[in-house]
Each structure stands twice: as structure tokens, then as C-alpha cells.
């Protein structure tokens, strides 16, 4: 019953979509009646015999009907299948022709309407994407006793059509909308006038009209049949053309590729979960990953050490790993493959921590295409970018690429929301930075929290300059892998006066004579360039690229300008159009302004690069250098660990970074920029030095790399105190015992025998907690002992203290969430509170005070007499602001006269 009913309802819906007027349906109440399938088939056969339908004929051949098509692919068989569109139209036409005589008027009107639509090519065929619910007239519902069934989106008729046919129907409908507007208006007018006439005329007149119509219908019968054949022929021609047309295969191909990728990921996932040695198509990853590396990065084969590292048992067992190789050895590729395994096969999020914003942006650009192709998100956490807490996703996983500070905040957010277990892998590039100042302390805190809170998160660390790896192994509970492989040979040279020496570890003093500089210098050039930079630079540019590392930012600008003064005009012709475009782009991002030094140096292919440039300016200059538009950059040491800007020759202007002598780690990072794989066949570095620095430089090139040491103690306000505040705020550890156990597992805990000579780790922990409590960042809790409820005011050195707990205050939480330096958080709070009581807005002095960083006070050493004179020239409103923040004229006068200041007499100027 359901099948038969569905078949009839489908035909009714087809008829509805073929007609403009709902009045047509009054003539066909019997069509919507539901009958059993067998009875329906018998009725169809009788109707076909009575109407002379050629459908289902299997007997002798019949003469082919003439039509306009080149070849009738169908012959006398009008459909591809029983329920095809053409067969349904034919059946409905036959049924309407056999309706009772008292319905002939409506039947004739319907046939005329259909034929009119055919002649105007106004078949109202609805595409798959625009099916809407259709309802029958109330009169039809009463006749059939059933409600018609609506056609849903993507159902029945057009759903099974090839895409070429669906496209044809869309084009037909669009073209007919333009060509048939006038005929549609005429039909609407005829329909409305017909209804109006029936309503206004008396019953007798209506009967007369019906008799006239019955007489005229016999005359129009042959015409109707011809029109119906014309419609049939039109449909047959259309379907013949569609059958010849090729179906678009793009979507099908893409679907097959996605299916194949999904199957390979499932296989790789099973391979990783099993203990088999079979690594799958590409190190337990789908073969598409290998194809993408060929397509996007031109990597067709891994180095031998990369294969060895990826097949280590420790890697297969997901143990923590530290690996160290020289720069340009391909360390990042190993990390990327491990990250893709975690994202695609284990379905876990991944965090990659990089030292600088520029490197984060470069990595985002390189991995975004992989995310699009393989179905994971690549999210940037650097500068002002990044959402906390990160968006939780159900299916697709995320690769978070973050700076050290943002990575710490991200881990805190995961711990606070209870999602740290969703982080499957953490990759740290430049792991040696754990021993560099406050940033090293932040990196140590991040890794320590991951180790303490999640036993399922794997940590991978890599660096080119590691020495005391044993301490790092113990801290990270990691395996270690190293190799001395470098794909491009690097030659190190020293320049003393006019002579160049090659670094040779086998020589007696570590160097051997190489050559003398052969460059004709004028007297003016000798004065301007005593270090022969122009001679060293012109040996490689513009054919190859060159980097010149300078001690200071100002020196970068001076060296770039000096070199340009002595270059020939031939350098102006090299990539001239691209240079002009670069200058234009630099002006556009700076509202038409451009640094006058860059304006003079860029036409010659030279520019400076340091922190004084904006991020947009750096990006444009880096892209120009990478593409060869610029052939020389003068830069500071920060570029050594920055973006990937390789060079044929690297020149170190002096063995200094600012005023400090160069460290071995810094030296290795700088010269590592020379001779990058896939770009240069060789690389060379030249360190320029004076005779007075010769001995120190010889020690520099021969001594081992510096050790990494924890900075949690040295950076107390940004280190251990901040760590304790976050531990209690995140409820990782809230009592002294848990905090001490946490500290024992840090890098500081591993090195406490080396770093803590005077005080033990426990004593430092107790003192830091007391300091935070005194600053009202933490609050002590009462504990229940055998003797009753006791308020602990002093932490005693007994086992009882290990059960003592803390909770964070509102001020502590604000400092922790805002990452404010704890040395100034209480002062900042008091100043802001005082500002709320009375903010002086008559001048900018009070606002300038509130926005000036507190750590600048240690950098200021004012001349108090000048300060006193300037203070007396302030307006009354400005002096009022000075008094409000605690700077009195009496205090400044005594400082200017050199008198001793009693404690509490005046406030020390910030």
C-alpha cells in the first residue's frame, strides 16, 4: 500500500510542479486516490490499452515518429525506467484525457494550459536544491479523503538525475524566466477572468458555456494530441542531449580522495596503537602527507638521521624526547611529522612553543595549507592574537602555535578548564632558551606544570646549542638523540686587519691563514670603512645573499648607509621594478612616510632589520630578502634565532652584542644562518675582530657551549613567586607539601645542589609563600588538628606545615590573570585606587604617571637641580597632581640641595 501510494503521490507532485494554476487540480480528484499496488498496475495497463499508449510495447516494430532530434535514442520506448519523468508525464496525460464528461471543461483548460507552457518552454521543474512543501486544494482533499504528502529537499524525482541534467533544468528555468514573462501574465489574466466570469454569471449561462466548450473540445482533440507529442518530443530531445553530455567528475574525485585519506588515517591509527614495526605509507601517516610535503616544500626524501630519529623506540612509545643537531639540519621536519601523527592518528591537540612572534607567524604560514588539506585547525597565539580559553572542538583538532608567554597562558587555561589531558603533544623549539632570563623562567614553569598535571602529554624539545643535556633529561624525564649532520658545509673564518684565517680545530691555535683581501681602497673609503666591509660584501652580492650582524640598532643603520655610499650604480638595475614596488608598499603601511635611510638603501638592494621596525615593515623586508629583491640585511643578534632568512655569507661586525662579549651559543646561532639546505651549496661566516679581542675570540671558537641554568631564583618576582601564585590560583598545589613536591620536579629542583648554596629549596619555598601572604596576594587557611581549630600565623618547621593550605585573594587573582610583575602589583593597585578617588584631568601629568612602567625607575638618574627648576614651572593643577601621588616640593628641594632624607619624609620618585 505504501509503495503504490508513494508512486501515485510522486506523480501528483510532478503534475503540480508542471502547472501554474491551482484550479487545474479540480479536474483530477481521482488521481490522488490511494489504491493497492497490484490494482494500480492493472488499471494502468487498461488505461494504456484504451489510450493507445506506446509504452511497454514489446511486440512488432512500429514506425518511428518524426522529431527534430538527430537520432531518437528511445525509439517507441518513452522512458528509461517505469517511474521516469517522461513516463509519469505520459501517464498523467492519459488519465486526464479519460475523466468524466462533466469535468471536460476543466480538463480542456488544463490541457490548454500545459500546451501553452510547452510552447513557451515554461516547464516549471524544481531543482534539487529548491524543493518546497506543496499542498493540494481543499476540494482535492475532500475527494480523496487523504492529505497530500509534501516533497522534501532532495527527494524522489531529481535526486537520482545526473548532475548534467540538474544543471540543464536550472538553465532552462533561468532562461524561461526572462522569455516567458509576457505569456505568464496572459495566462494569469485568462485564469482570473475565467474565474470571475464563472462567479458573476447565473447558473444557466454557465451551463450554456459548458455545452459550447464540450462541442469545441472535440475540434481541439487532435490539436491537443499534437501538442502533447510536441512536449514529449521536446523532453526526449532534452534527455538525449543530457545523455550525451559528460557528467562533471570533480566532486566525485574529491569524494574518493577524501575517502582514501580517511581510510589511510584509520590504518595509521591502528598501526600506531599496535606494536607492529610497520610504519605505514609515511611514518604512520597517510600517503597524502608525503605528497603535500613534495607539493608545498619540495621535500621528497628524509635525511638518514631523520628516519633514525622517527623510528626510535622512545618515539614509538611516546616517551619525552630531546634532540640536538646543528642549524639547517632539518630538526623542524621531525617535529612536524610527530605533530601530524598526534593530530590525525591520535586525535589530540598539539602545542608548539617558539621564541619569537616572527617565527610563529612564519610557522603559521607554512602549516596552514597542511591544516586545510588534512582537516585540522592552525591557531596563532602571539602578540595580541589568541583566545582564552581556547575553543573546544568536537571533531577537528587544533595545532596551537605560540610564543613562550602565550604558551604559558594557554597551558594555564587548559589546566583551569580541566582540559589539559586533551593536549597530546608539546613541542619546544630553541629549548636552550630555558636558561635565558625571565623568558627562560616562564618556559620552565610551563613545562613543569605539564609534567605535574598530565601524564599523557608528550614533550619534544629541540635545539642546536645544548650542552648540559643530562639536567634537561632529568627535568623532562626524556630520552636524548644527537647527530652532527649538516646538509650544507659551513666554513668559519676570522678577519684580522687585511688577513682572513680559517677556523681549524686541528691547528695549534685553532686557526690557519687563508688569504689576503684584494680590494682597492681609496683614502676616503679607508676612513669610512676600516673593517673592509664593502670588500667582503661585494664578493657575494647581488648574485648571492649576505647578512651583516651588528652590535646595536644604530650601528645597523649606519653600516647599511655606509655600504650604499660606495656601491656602483650597477646595483640599481638589479630587480629595479620590485624594489620600487617594495618602497611603495612600505609607504602605504606608514601613511606615505618612509625612513630616509631605507629610502636611500633599498634601491641598491640593502636594508636594516632590528626591533625598531614595525611588524608590517619587517614582514615586507623579510619577504623581499627571501625572494632576492634585497641581497643584504644589516641586523642585530635577534635575527639569529628569528625567521628563516638564510645567506651565502654571514658577517659578524664585532664579537659583541651591545656591550657584552659574544657567547658561544649566540655565535653558533648567528653563523648557523649561513648555507641553508636547498638554497646554497656552501656557506661561510666571517667574524671581524681587533687585535685586542683576539685571545677572547680564540677561546670563543674552541670552548664548549654554555650550560643552561634555571632562572626561577634569579627572576624571583617573575619566577618562583609568580609560579607559587599560579599553582595556588589554579589549585594545582595548595598546601606547602604539594608545592614542595612540585618544586622538586622543576629544573631548579634538579639543579638545586648547584644553584642553592646558602639556602635549601624548602627554605626558599617557605620564604616566598610568606612574602606573597604579606603582600595580600595569598591568604592562610585555618586547619583542623588534634588540638582543635588553629589559625596559623607562622609556618613552623615540622611535618604539620606540610598540611597547611593557602587560597588566592582577589588581588592575587588579578595579578595572576593579568600577568603583572608581582614586585609592583601592590603599588599599581594603590595608585589606581587613589586615581579613582581623585583623578586630575586638568593636565596629562597624572595620566602619564599612571601609564609609566614602574621598572623604568631603576633606569632613571635625574639631575635634581634641573628637576627642581622644572617642578617650580609647573602649573597649579600639575603641582596638585604631583602632591596627590606623593611628590612634594619639600622632598625635591632637599634632594636638589643634597640634604639627607629621613625615612618617610617624602616618596621616592618612580
CSV table of N, CA and C in Angstrom, one decimal, residues 617-762:
chain,number,residue,atom,x,y,z
A,617,UNK,N,56.5,46.3,8.6
A,617,UNK,CA,57.8,46.6,7.9
A,617,UNK,C,58.7,45.4,7.8
A,618,UNK,N,58.9,44.8,9.0
A,618,UNK,CA,59.7,43.6,9.0
A,618,UNK,C,59.3,42.5,8.0
A,619,UNK,N,58.0,42.3,8.0
A,619,UNK,CA,57.4,41.3,7.1
A,619,UNK,C,57.7,41.6,5.6
A,620,UNK,N,57.6,42.9,5.2
A,620,UNK,CA,57.8,43.2,3.8
A,620,UNK,C,59.3,43.1,3.5
A,621,UNK,N,60.2,43.5,4.4
A,621,UNK,CA,61.6,43.4,4.2
A,621,UNK,C,62.1,41.9,4.1
A,622,UNK,N,61.5,41.1,5.0
A,622,UNK,CA,61.9,39.7,5.1
A,622,UNK,C,61.4,39.0,3.8
A,623,UNK,N,60.2,39.3,3.3
A,623,UNK,CA,59.8,38.7,2.0
A,623,UNK,C,60.6,39.1,0.9
A,624,UNK,N,61.0,40.4,0.9
A,624,UNK,CA,61.9,40.9,-0.2
A,624,UNK,C,63.2,40.2,-0.2
A,625,UNK,N,63.8,40.0,1.0
A,625,UNK,CA,65.1,39.4,1.1
A,625,UNK,C,65.0,37.9,0.7
A,626,UNK,N,63.9,37.2,1.1
A,626,UNK,CA,63.7,35.8,0.7
A,626,UNK,C,63.6,35.6,-0.8
A,627,UNK,N,63.0,36.5,-1.5
A,627,UNK,CA,62.8,36.4,-2.9
A,627,UNK,C,63.9,37.0,-3.7
A,628,UNK,N,65.0,37.6,-3.0
A,628,UNK,CA,66.1,38.1,-3.8
A,628,UNK,C,66.0,39.5,-4.2
A,629,UNK,N,64.9,40.2,-3.9
A,629,UNK,CA,64.8,41.6,-4.2
A,629,UNK,C,65.9,42.4,-3.4
A,630,UNK,N,66.0,42.1,-2.1
A,630,UNK,CA,67.1,42.6,-1.3
A,630,UNK,C,68.2,41.6,-1.2
A,631,UNK,N,69.4,42.0,-1.3
A,631,UNK,CA,70.5,41.0,-1.3
A,631,UNK,C,71.4,41.1,0.0
A,632,UNK,N,71.1,42.2,0.8
A,632,UNK,CA,71.9,42.4,2.0
A,632,UNK,C,71.1,43.0,3.1
A,633,UNK,N,71.1,42.4,4.3
A,633,UNK,CA,70.5,42.9,5.5
A,633,UNK,C,71.5,43.1,6.6
A,634,UNK,N,71.5,44.3,7.2
A,634,UNK,CA,72.3,44.6,8.4
A,634,UNK,C,71.3,44.4,9.6
A,635,UNK,N,71.7,43.6,10.5
A,635,UNK,CA,70.7,43.2,11.5
A,635,UNK,C,71.4,43.0,12.9
A,636,UNK,N,70.6,42.9,13.9
A,636,UNK,CA,71.0,42.6,15.3
A,636,UNK,C,71.0,41.1,15.5
A,637,UNK,N,71.4,40.7,16.7
A,637,UNK,CA,71.5,39.3,17.0
A,637,UNK,C,70.2,38.6,17.1
A,638,UNK,N,69.1,39.3,17.3
A,638,UNK,CA,67.8,38.7,17.4
A,638,UNK,C,67.4,38.0,16.2
A,639,UNK,N,67.9,38.4,15.0
A,639,UNK,CA,67.6,37.7,13.8
A,639,UNK,C,68.2,36.3,13.7
A,640,UNK,N,69.2,36.0,14.6
A,640,UNK,CA,69.9,34.7,14.5
A,640,UNK,C,68.9,33.6,14.9
A,641,UNK,N,68.0,33.9,15.9
A,641,UNK,CA,67.0,32.9,16.3
A,641,UNK,C,65.6,33.3,15.8
A,642,UNK,N,65.6,34.2,14.8
A,642,UNK,CA,64.3,34.6,14.3
A,642,UNK,C,63.9,33.8,13.1
A,643,UNK,N,63.3,34.5,12.1
A,643,UNK,CA,62.7,33.8,11.0
A,643,UNK,C,63.8,33.2,10.1
A,644,UNK,N,63.4,32.3,9.2
A,644,UNK,CA,64.4,31.6,8.4
A,644,UNK,C,64.8,32.5,7.2
A,645,UNK,N,65.9,33.3,7.5
A,645,UNK,CA,66.5,34.1,6.4
A,645,UNK,C,67.9,33.7,6.2
A,646,UNK,N,68.1,32.7,5.3
A,646,UNK,CA,69.5,32.2,5.1
A,646,UNK,C,70.3,33.1,4.3
A,647,UNK,N,71.6,32.9,4.3
A,647,UNK,CA,72.5,33.7,3.5
A,647,UNK,C,73.7,32.9,3.0
A,648,UNK,N,74.3,33.3,1.9
A,648,UNK,CA,75.5,32.6,1.4
A,648,UNK,C,76.7,32.9,2.4
A,649,UNK,N,76.7,34.2,2.8
A,649,UNK,CA,77.8,34.6,3.7
A,649,UNK,C,77.2,35.4,4.9
A,650,UNK,N,77.7,35.1,6.1
A,650,UNK,CA,77.3,35.8,7.3
A,650,UNK,C,78.5,36.5,7.8
A,651,UNK,N,78.4,37.8,8.1
A,651,UNK,CA,79.5,38.6,8.6
A,651,UNK,C,79.1,39.1,10.0
A,652,UNK,N,80.0,38.9,11.0
A,652,UNK,CA,79.8,39.4,12.3
A,652,UNK,C,80.6,40.7,12.4
A,653,UNK,N,79.9,41.8,12.5
A,653,UNK,CA,80.6,43.1,12.6
A,653,UNK,C,81.6,43.2,13.7
A,654,UNK,N,81.3,42.6,14.8
A,654,UNK,CA,82.2,42.7,16.0
A,654,UNK,C,81.8,41.5,16.9
A,655,UNK,N,82.7,41.1,17.8
A,655,UNK,CA,82.3,40.0,18.7
A,655,UNK,C,81.6,40.5,20.0
A,656,UNK,N,80.6,41.3,19.8
A,656,UNK,CA,79.9,41.9,20.9
A,656,UNK,C,78.4,41.9,20.5
A,657,UNK,N,77.6,41.8,21.6
A,657,UNK,CA,76.2,42.0,21.5
A,657,UNK,C,75.9,43.1,22.5
A,658,UNK,N,75.6,44.3,21.9
A,658,UNK,CA,75.6,45.6,22.7
A,658,UNK,C,77.0,45.7,23.3
A,659,UNK,N,77.1,45.8,24.7
A,659,UNK,CA,78.4,45.9,25.3
A,659,UNK,C,78.9,44.6,25.9
A,660,UNK,N,78.2,43.5,25.8
A,660,UNK,CA,78.6,42.3,26.3
A,660,UNK,C,79.3,41.5,25.2
A,661,UNK,N,80.4,40.7,25.7
A,661,UNK,CA,81.1,39.9,24.7
A,661,UNK,C,80.2,38.7,24.3
A,662,UNK,N,80.5,38.3,23.1
A,662,UNK,CA,79.7,37.3,22.4
A,662,UNK,C,79.8,35.9,23.2
A,663,UNK,N,78.7,35.3,23.4
A,663,UNK,CA,78.7,33.9,24.0
A,663,UNK,C,78.7,32.9,22.9
A,664,UNK,N,79.2,31.7,23.3
A,664,UNK,CA,79.3,30.6,22.3
A,664,UNK,C,78.0,30.2,21.7
A,665,UNK,N,76.9,30.2,22.5
A,665,UNK,CA,75.6,29.9,21.9
A,665,UNK,C,75.1,30.9,20.9
A,666,UNK,N,75.4,32.2,21.2
A,666,UNK,CA,75.0,33.3,20.3
A,666,UNK,C,75.8,33.2,19.0
A,667,UNK,N,77.1,32.9,19.1
A,667,UNK,CA,77.9,32.8,18.0
A,667,UNK,C,77.4,31.7,17.1
A,668,UNK,N,77.1,30.5,17.6
A,668,UNK,CA,76.6,29.4,16.8
A,668,UNK,C,75.3,29.7,16.1
A,669,UNK,N,74.4,30.4,16.8
A,669,UNK,CA,73.1,30.8,16.2
A,669,UNK,C,73.3,31.7,15.1
A,670,UNK,N,74.3,32.6,15.2
A,670,UNK,CA,74.5,33.6,14.1
A,670,UNK,C,75.1,32.9,12.9
A,671,UNK,N,76.1,32.2,13.0
A,671,UNK,CA,76.8,31.6,11.9
A,671,UNK,C,76.0,30.5,11.3
A,672,UNK,N,75.0,30.0,12.0
A,672,UNK,CA,74.1,28.9,11.5
A,672,UNK,C,73.2,29.4,10.4
A,673,UNK,N,73.1,30.8,10.3
A,673,UNK,CA,72.2,31.3,9.2
A,673,UNK,C,72.9,31.1,7.8
A,674,UNK,N,74.2,30.8,7.8
A,674,UNK,CA,74.9,30.6,6.5
A,674,UNK,C,74.7,29.3,5.9
A,675,UNK,N,74.5,29.2,4.6
A,675,UNK,CA,74.4,28.0,3.9
A,675,UNK,C,73.2,27.1,4.3
A,676,UNK,N,72.0,27.5,4.0
A,676,UNK,CA,70.8,26.7,4.3
A,676,UNK,C,70.5,25.7,3.2
A,677,UNK,N,70.0,24.6,3.7
A,677,UNK,CA,69.7,23.4,2.8
A,677,UNK,C,68.7,23.8,1.7
A,678,UNK,N,69.0,23.4,0.5
A,678,UNK,CA,68.1,23.6,-0.7
A,678,UNK,C,68.3,25.0,-1.3
A,679,UNK,N,69.1,25.8,-0.7
A,679,UNK,CA,69.2,27.2,-1.2
A,679,UNK,C,70.7,27.4,-1.7
A,680,UNK,N,71.6,27.1,-0.8
A,680,UNK,CA,73.0,27.3,-1.1
A,680,UNK,C,73.8,26.0,-1.2
A,681,UNK,N,74.9,25.9,-2.0
A,681,UNK,CA,75.7,24.7,-2.0
A,681,UNK,C,76.8,24.7,-0.9
A,682,UNK,N,77.1,25.9,-0.4
A,682,UNK,CA,78.0,26.1,0.7
A,682,UNK,C,77.7,27.3,1.5
A,683,UNK,N,78.3,27.4,2.6
A,683,UNK,CA,78.0,28.6,3.5
A,683,UNK,C,79.3,29.0,4.2
A,684,UNK,N,79.4,30.3,4.5
A,684,UNK,CA,80.7,30.7,5.1
A,684,UNK,C,80.3,31.9,6.1
A,685,UNK,N,81.0,31.9,7.2
A,685,UNK,CA,80.9,33.0,8.2
A,685,UNK,C,82.2,33.7,8.4
A,686,UNK,N,82.2,35.0,8.6
A,686,UNK,CA,83.4,35.8,8.8
A,686,UNK,C,83.2,36.6,10.0
A,687,UNK,N,84.0,36.5,11.1
A,687,UNK,CA,84.0,37.3,12.3
A,687,UNK,C,85.1,38.3,12.2
A,688,UNK,N,84.7,39.6,12.2
A,688,UNK,CA,85.7,40.7,12.2
A,688,UNK,C,86.1,41.0,13.6
A,689,UNK,N,87.4,41.0,13.9
A,689,UNK,CA,87.9,41.3,15.3
A,689,UNK,C,89.1,42.2,15.2
A,690,UNK,N,89.4,42.8,16.3
A,690,UNK,CA,90.6,43.6,16.5
A,690,UNK,C,91.6,42.8,17.3
A,691,UNK,N,92.8,43.3,17.2
A,691,UNK,CA,93.9,42.5,17.9
A,691,UNK,C,93.7,42.4,19.4
A,692,UNK,N,93.0,43.4,20.0
A,692,UNK,CA,92.8,43.3,21.4
A,692,UNK,C,91.8,42.2,21.8
A,693,UNK,N,91.0,41.8,20.9
A,693,UNK,CA,90.0,40.8,21.2
A,693,UNK,C,90.4,39.4,20.7
A,694,UNK,N,91.6,39.3,20.2
A,694,UNK,CA,92.0,38.0,19.5
A,694,UNK,C,92.0,36.8,20.5
A,695,UNK,N,92.5,37.0,21.7
A,695,UNK,CA,92.6,35.9,22.6
A,695,UNK,C,91.2,35.4,23.1
A,696,UNK,N,90.3,36.4,23.3
A,696,UNK,CA,89.0,36.0,23.7
A,696,UNK,C,88.2,35.3,22.6
A,697,UNK,N,88.5,35.7,21.4
A,697,UNK,CA,87.8,35.1,20.2
A,697,UNK,C,88.3,33.7,20.0
A,698,UNK,N,89.6,33.5,20.2
A,698,UNK,CA,90.2,32.1,20.1
A,698,UNK,C,89.6,31.2,21.1
A,699,UNK,N,89.3,31.7,22.3
A,699,UNK,CA,88.7,30.9,23.3
A,699,UNK,C,87.2,30.6,22.9
A,700,UNK,N,86.6,31.6,22.3
A,700,UNK,CA,85.2,31.5,22.0
A,700,UNK,C,84.9,30.4,21.0
A,701,UNK,N,85.8,30.3,19.9
A,701,UNK,CA,85.6,29.3,18.9
A,701,UNK,C,86.0,27.9,19.3
A,702,UNK,N,86.7,27.8,20.4
A,702,UNK,CA,87.1,26.5,20.8
A,702,UNK,C,86.5,25.9,22.0
A,703,UNK,N,85.9,26.8,22.8
A,703,UNK,CA,85.3,26.3,24.1
A,703,UNK,C,83.9,25.6,23.8
A,704,UNK,N,83.5,24.8,24.8
A,704,UNK,CA,82.1,24.1,24.6
A,704,UNK,C,81.0,25.1,24.8
A,705,UNK,N,79.8,24.7,24.4
A,705,UNK,CA,78.6,25.5,24.6
A,705,UNK,C,78.4,25.8,26.1
A,706,UNK,N,77.7,26.9,26.4
A,706,UNK,CA,77.4,27.3,27.7
A,706,UNK,C,76.3,26.4,28.3
A,707,UNK,N,76.3,26.1,29.6
A,707,UNK,CA,75.3,25.3,30.2
A,707,UNK,C,74.0,26.1,30.4
A,708,UNK,N,72.9,25.4,30.5
A,708,UNK,CA,71.6,26.1,30.8
A,708,UNK,C,71.4,25.9,32.3
A,709,UNK,N,71.0,27.0,32.9
A,709,UNK,CA,70.7,27.0,34.3
A,709,UNK,C,69.3,27.7,34.6
A,710,UNK,N,68.6,27.2,35.6
A,710,UNK,CA,67.3,27.7,35.9
A,710,UNK,C,67.3,29.1,36.4
A,711,UNK,N,66.3,29.9,36.0
A,711,UNK,CA,66.3,31.3,36.4
A,711,UNK,C,65.1,31.6,37.3
A,712,UNK,N,64.5,30.5,37.9
A,712,UNK,CA,63.4,30.8,38.8
A,712,UNK,C,63.8,31.6,40.0
A,713,UNK,N,65.1,31.4,40.4
A,713,UNK,CA,65.6,32.1,41.6
A,713,UNK,C,66.0,33.5,41.2
A,714,UNK,N,66.8,33.6,40.2
A,714,UNK,CA,67.3,34.9,39.7
A,714,UNK,C,66.2,35.9,39.4
A,715,UNK,N,65.1,35.4,38.8
A,715,UNK,CA,64.0,36.2,38.5
A,715,UNK,C,62.8,36.0,39.5
A,716,UNK,N,63.1,36.3,40.7
A,716,UNK,CA,62.2,35.9,41.8
A,716,UNK,C,60.7,36.4,41.6
A,717,UNK,N,60.6,37.8,41.3
A,717,UNK,CA,59.2,38.3,41.2
A,717,UNK,C,58.5,37.8,40.0
A,718,UNK,N,59.3,37.5,38.9
A,718,UNK,CA,58.7,36.9,37.7
A,718,UNK,C,58.9,35.4,37.6
A,719,UNK,N,59.6,34.9,38.6
A,719,UNK,CA,59.9,33.4,38.6
A,719,UNK,C,59.1,32.7,39.6
A,720,UNK,N,59.8,32.4,40.7
A,720,UNK,CA,59.3,31.4,41.7
A,720,UNK,C,58.0,32.0,42.4
A,721,UNK,N,58.0,33.3,42.7
A,721,UNK,CA,56.8,33.9,43.3
A,721,UNK,C,55.6,33.8,42.4
A,722,UNK,N,55.8,34.1,41.1
A,722,UNK,CA,54.7,34.0,40.2
A,722,UNK,C,54.2,32.6,40.0
A,723,UNK,N,55.2,31.7,40.1
A,723,UNK,CA,54.9,30.2,40.0
A,723,UNK,C,54.0,29.8,41.1
A,724,UNK,N,54.3,30.2,42.3
A,724,UNK,CA,53.5,29.8,43.5
A,724,UNK,C,52.1,30.4,43.4
A,725,UNK,N,52.0,31.6,43.0
A,725,UNK,CA,50.7,32.2,42.9
A,725,UNK,C,49.8,31.5,41.9
A,726,UNK,N,50.4,31.1,40.7
A,726,UNK,CA,49.6,30.4,39.8
A,726,UNK,C,49.3,29.0,40.2
A,727,UNK,N,50.2,28.3,40.9
A,727,UNK,CA,49.9,27.0,41.4
A,727,UNK,C,48.7,27.0,42.4
A,728,UNK,N,48.7,27.9,43.2
A,728,UNK,CA,47.5,28.0,44.2
A,728,UNK,C,46.3,28.5,43.5
A,729,UNK,N,46.4,29.5,42.6
A,729,UNK,CA,45.3,30.0,41.9
A,729,UNK,C,44.6,29.0,41.0
A,730,UNK,N,45.4,28.1,40.4
A,730,UNK,CA,44.9,27.0,39.5
A,730,UNK,C,44.6,25.8,40.3
A,731,UNK,N,44.9,25.8,41.6
A,731,UNK,CA,44.6,24.6,42.5
A,731,UNK,C,45.4,23.4,42.1
A,732,UNK,N,46.6,23.6,41.5
A,732,UNK,CA,47.5,22.5,41.2
A,732,UNK,C,48.1,22.0,42.5
A,733,UNK,N,48.5,22.9,43.4
A,733,UNK,CA,49.0,22.6,44.7
A,733,UNK,C,48.7,23.7,45.6
A,734,UNK,N,48.0,23.4,46.7
A,734,UNK,CA,47.5,24.5,47.6
A,734,UNK,C,48.1,24.4,49.0
A,735,UNK,N,48.8,23.3,49.4
A,735,UNK,CA,49.5,23.3,50.7
A,735,UNK,C,51.0,23.2,50.5
A,736,UNK,N,51.7,23.4,51.5
A,736,UNK,CA,53.2,23.5,51.4
A,736,UNK,C,53.8,22.2,51.0
A,737,UNK,N,53.2,21.1,51.4
A,737,UNK,CA,53.8,19.8,51.0
A,737,UNK,C,53.7,19.6,49.5
A,738,UNK,N,52.5,19.9,48.9
A,738,UNK,CA,52.3,19.7,47.5
A,738,UNK,C,53.2,20.7,46.7
A,739,UNK,N,53.3,21.9,47.2
A,739,UNK,CA,54.1,22.9,46.5
A,739,UNK,C,55.6,22.4,46.5
A,740,UNK,N,56.1,21.9,47.6
A,740,UNK,CA,57.5,21.5,47.7
A,740,UNK,C,57.7,20.3,46.7
A,741,UNK,N,56.7,19.4,46.7
A,741,UNK,CA,56.9,18.2,45.8
A,741,UNK,C,56.9,18.7,44.3
A,742,UNK,N,56.1,19.7,44.0
A,742,UNK,CA,56.1,20.3,42.7
A,742,UNK,C,57.5,20.9,42.4
A,743,UNK,N,58.0,21.6,43.3
A,743,UNK,CA,59.3,22.3,43.1
A,743,UNK,C,60.4,21.3,42.9
A,744,UNK,N,60.3,20.2,43.6
A,744,UNK,CA,61.4,19.2,43.4
A,744,UNK,C,61.5,18.6,42.0
A,745,UNK,N,60.4,18.7,41.3
A,745,UNK,CA,60.4,18.2,39.9
A,745,UNK,C,60.7,19.3,38.8
A,746,UNK,N,61.0,20.5,39.3
A,746,UNK,CA,61.3,21.6,38.3
A,746,UNK,C,62.8,21.5,37.9
A,747,UNK,N,63.2,22.3,36.9
A,747,UNK,CA,64.6,22.4,36.5
A,747,UNK,C,65.4,22.9,37.7
A,748,UNK,N,64.8,23.8,38.5
A,748,UNK,CA,65.5,24.3,39.6
A,748,UNK,C,65.7,23.2,40.7
A,749,UNK,N,64.7,22.4,40.8
A,749,UNK,CA,64.8,21.2,41.7
A,749,UNK,C,65.9,20.3,41.3
A,750,UNK,N,66.1,20.1,40.0
A,750,UNK,CA,67.2,19.2,39.5
A,750,UNK,C,68.5,19.8,39.8
A,751,UNK,N,68.6,21.2,39.7
A,751,UNK,CA,69.9,21.8,39.8
A,751,UNK,C,70.1,22.5,41.2
A,752,UNK,N,69.3,22.1,42.1
A,752,UNK,CA,69.4,22.8,43.4
A,752,UNK,C,70.8,22.6,44.1
A,753,UNK,N,71.4,21.5,43.9
A,753,UNK,CA,72.8,21.3,44.5
A,753,UNK,C,73.8,22.3,43.9
A,754,UNK,N,73.5,22.7,42.7
A,754,UNK,CA,74.5,23.7,42.0
A,754,UNK,C,74.1,25.1,42.3
A,755,UNK,N,72.8,25.4,42.3
A,755,UNK,CA,72.4,26.8,42.4
A,755,UNK,C,72.1,27.3,43.8
A,756,UNK,N,71.7,26.4,44.7
A,756,UNK,CA,71.3,26.7,46.0
A,756,UNK,C,72.4,26.4,47.0
A,757,UNK,N,73.3,27.3,47.2
A,757,UNK,CA,74.5,27.0,48.1
A,757,UNK,C,74.1,27.5,49.6
A,758,UNK,N,73.4,28.6,49.7
A,758,UNK,CA,73.2,29.1,51.1
A,758,UNK,C,71.9,28.6,51.7
A,759,UNK,N,70.8,28.5,50.9
A,759,UNK,CA,69.5,28.1,51.4
A,759,UNK,C,69.0,26.9,50.6
A,760,UNK,N,68.2,26.1,51.3
A,760,UNK,CA,67.7,24.9,50.7
A,760,UNK,C,66.4,25.3,49.9
A,761,UNK,N,65.9,24.4,49.1
A,761,UNK,CA,64.7,24.6,48.3
A,761,UNK,C,63.5,24.8,49.2
A,762,UNK,N,63.5,24.1,50.3
A,762,UNK,CA,62.3,24.2,51.2
A,762,UNK,C,62.3,25.6,51.8
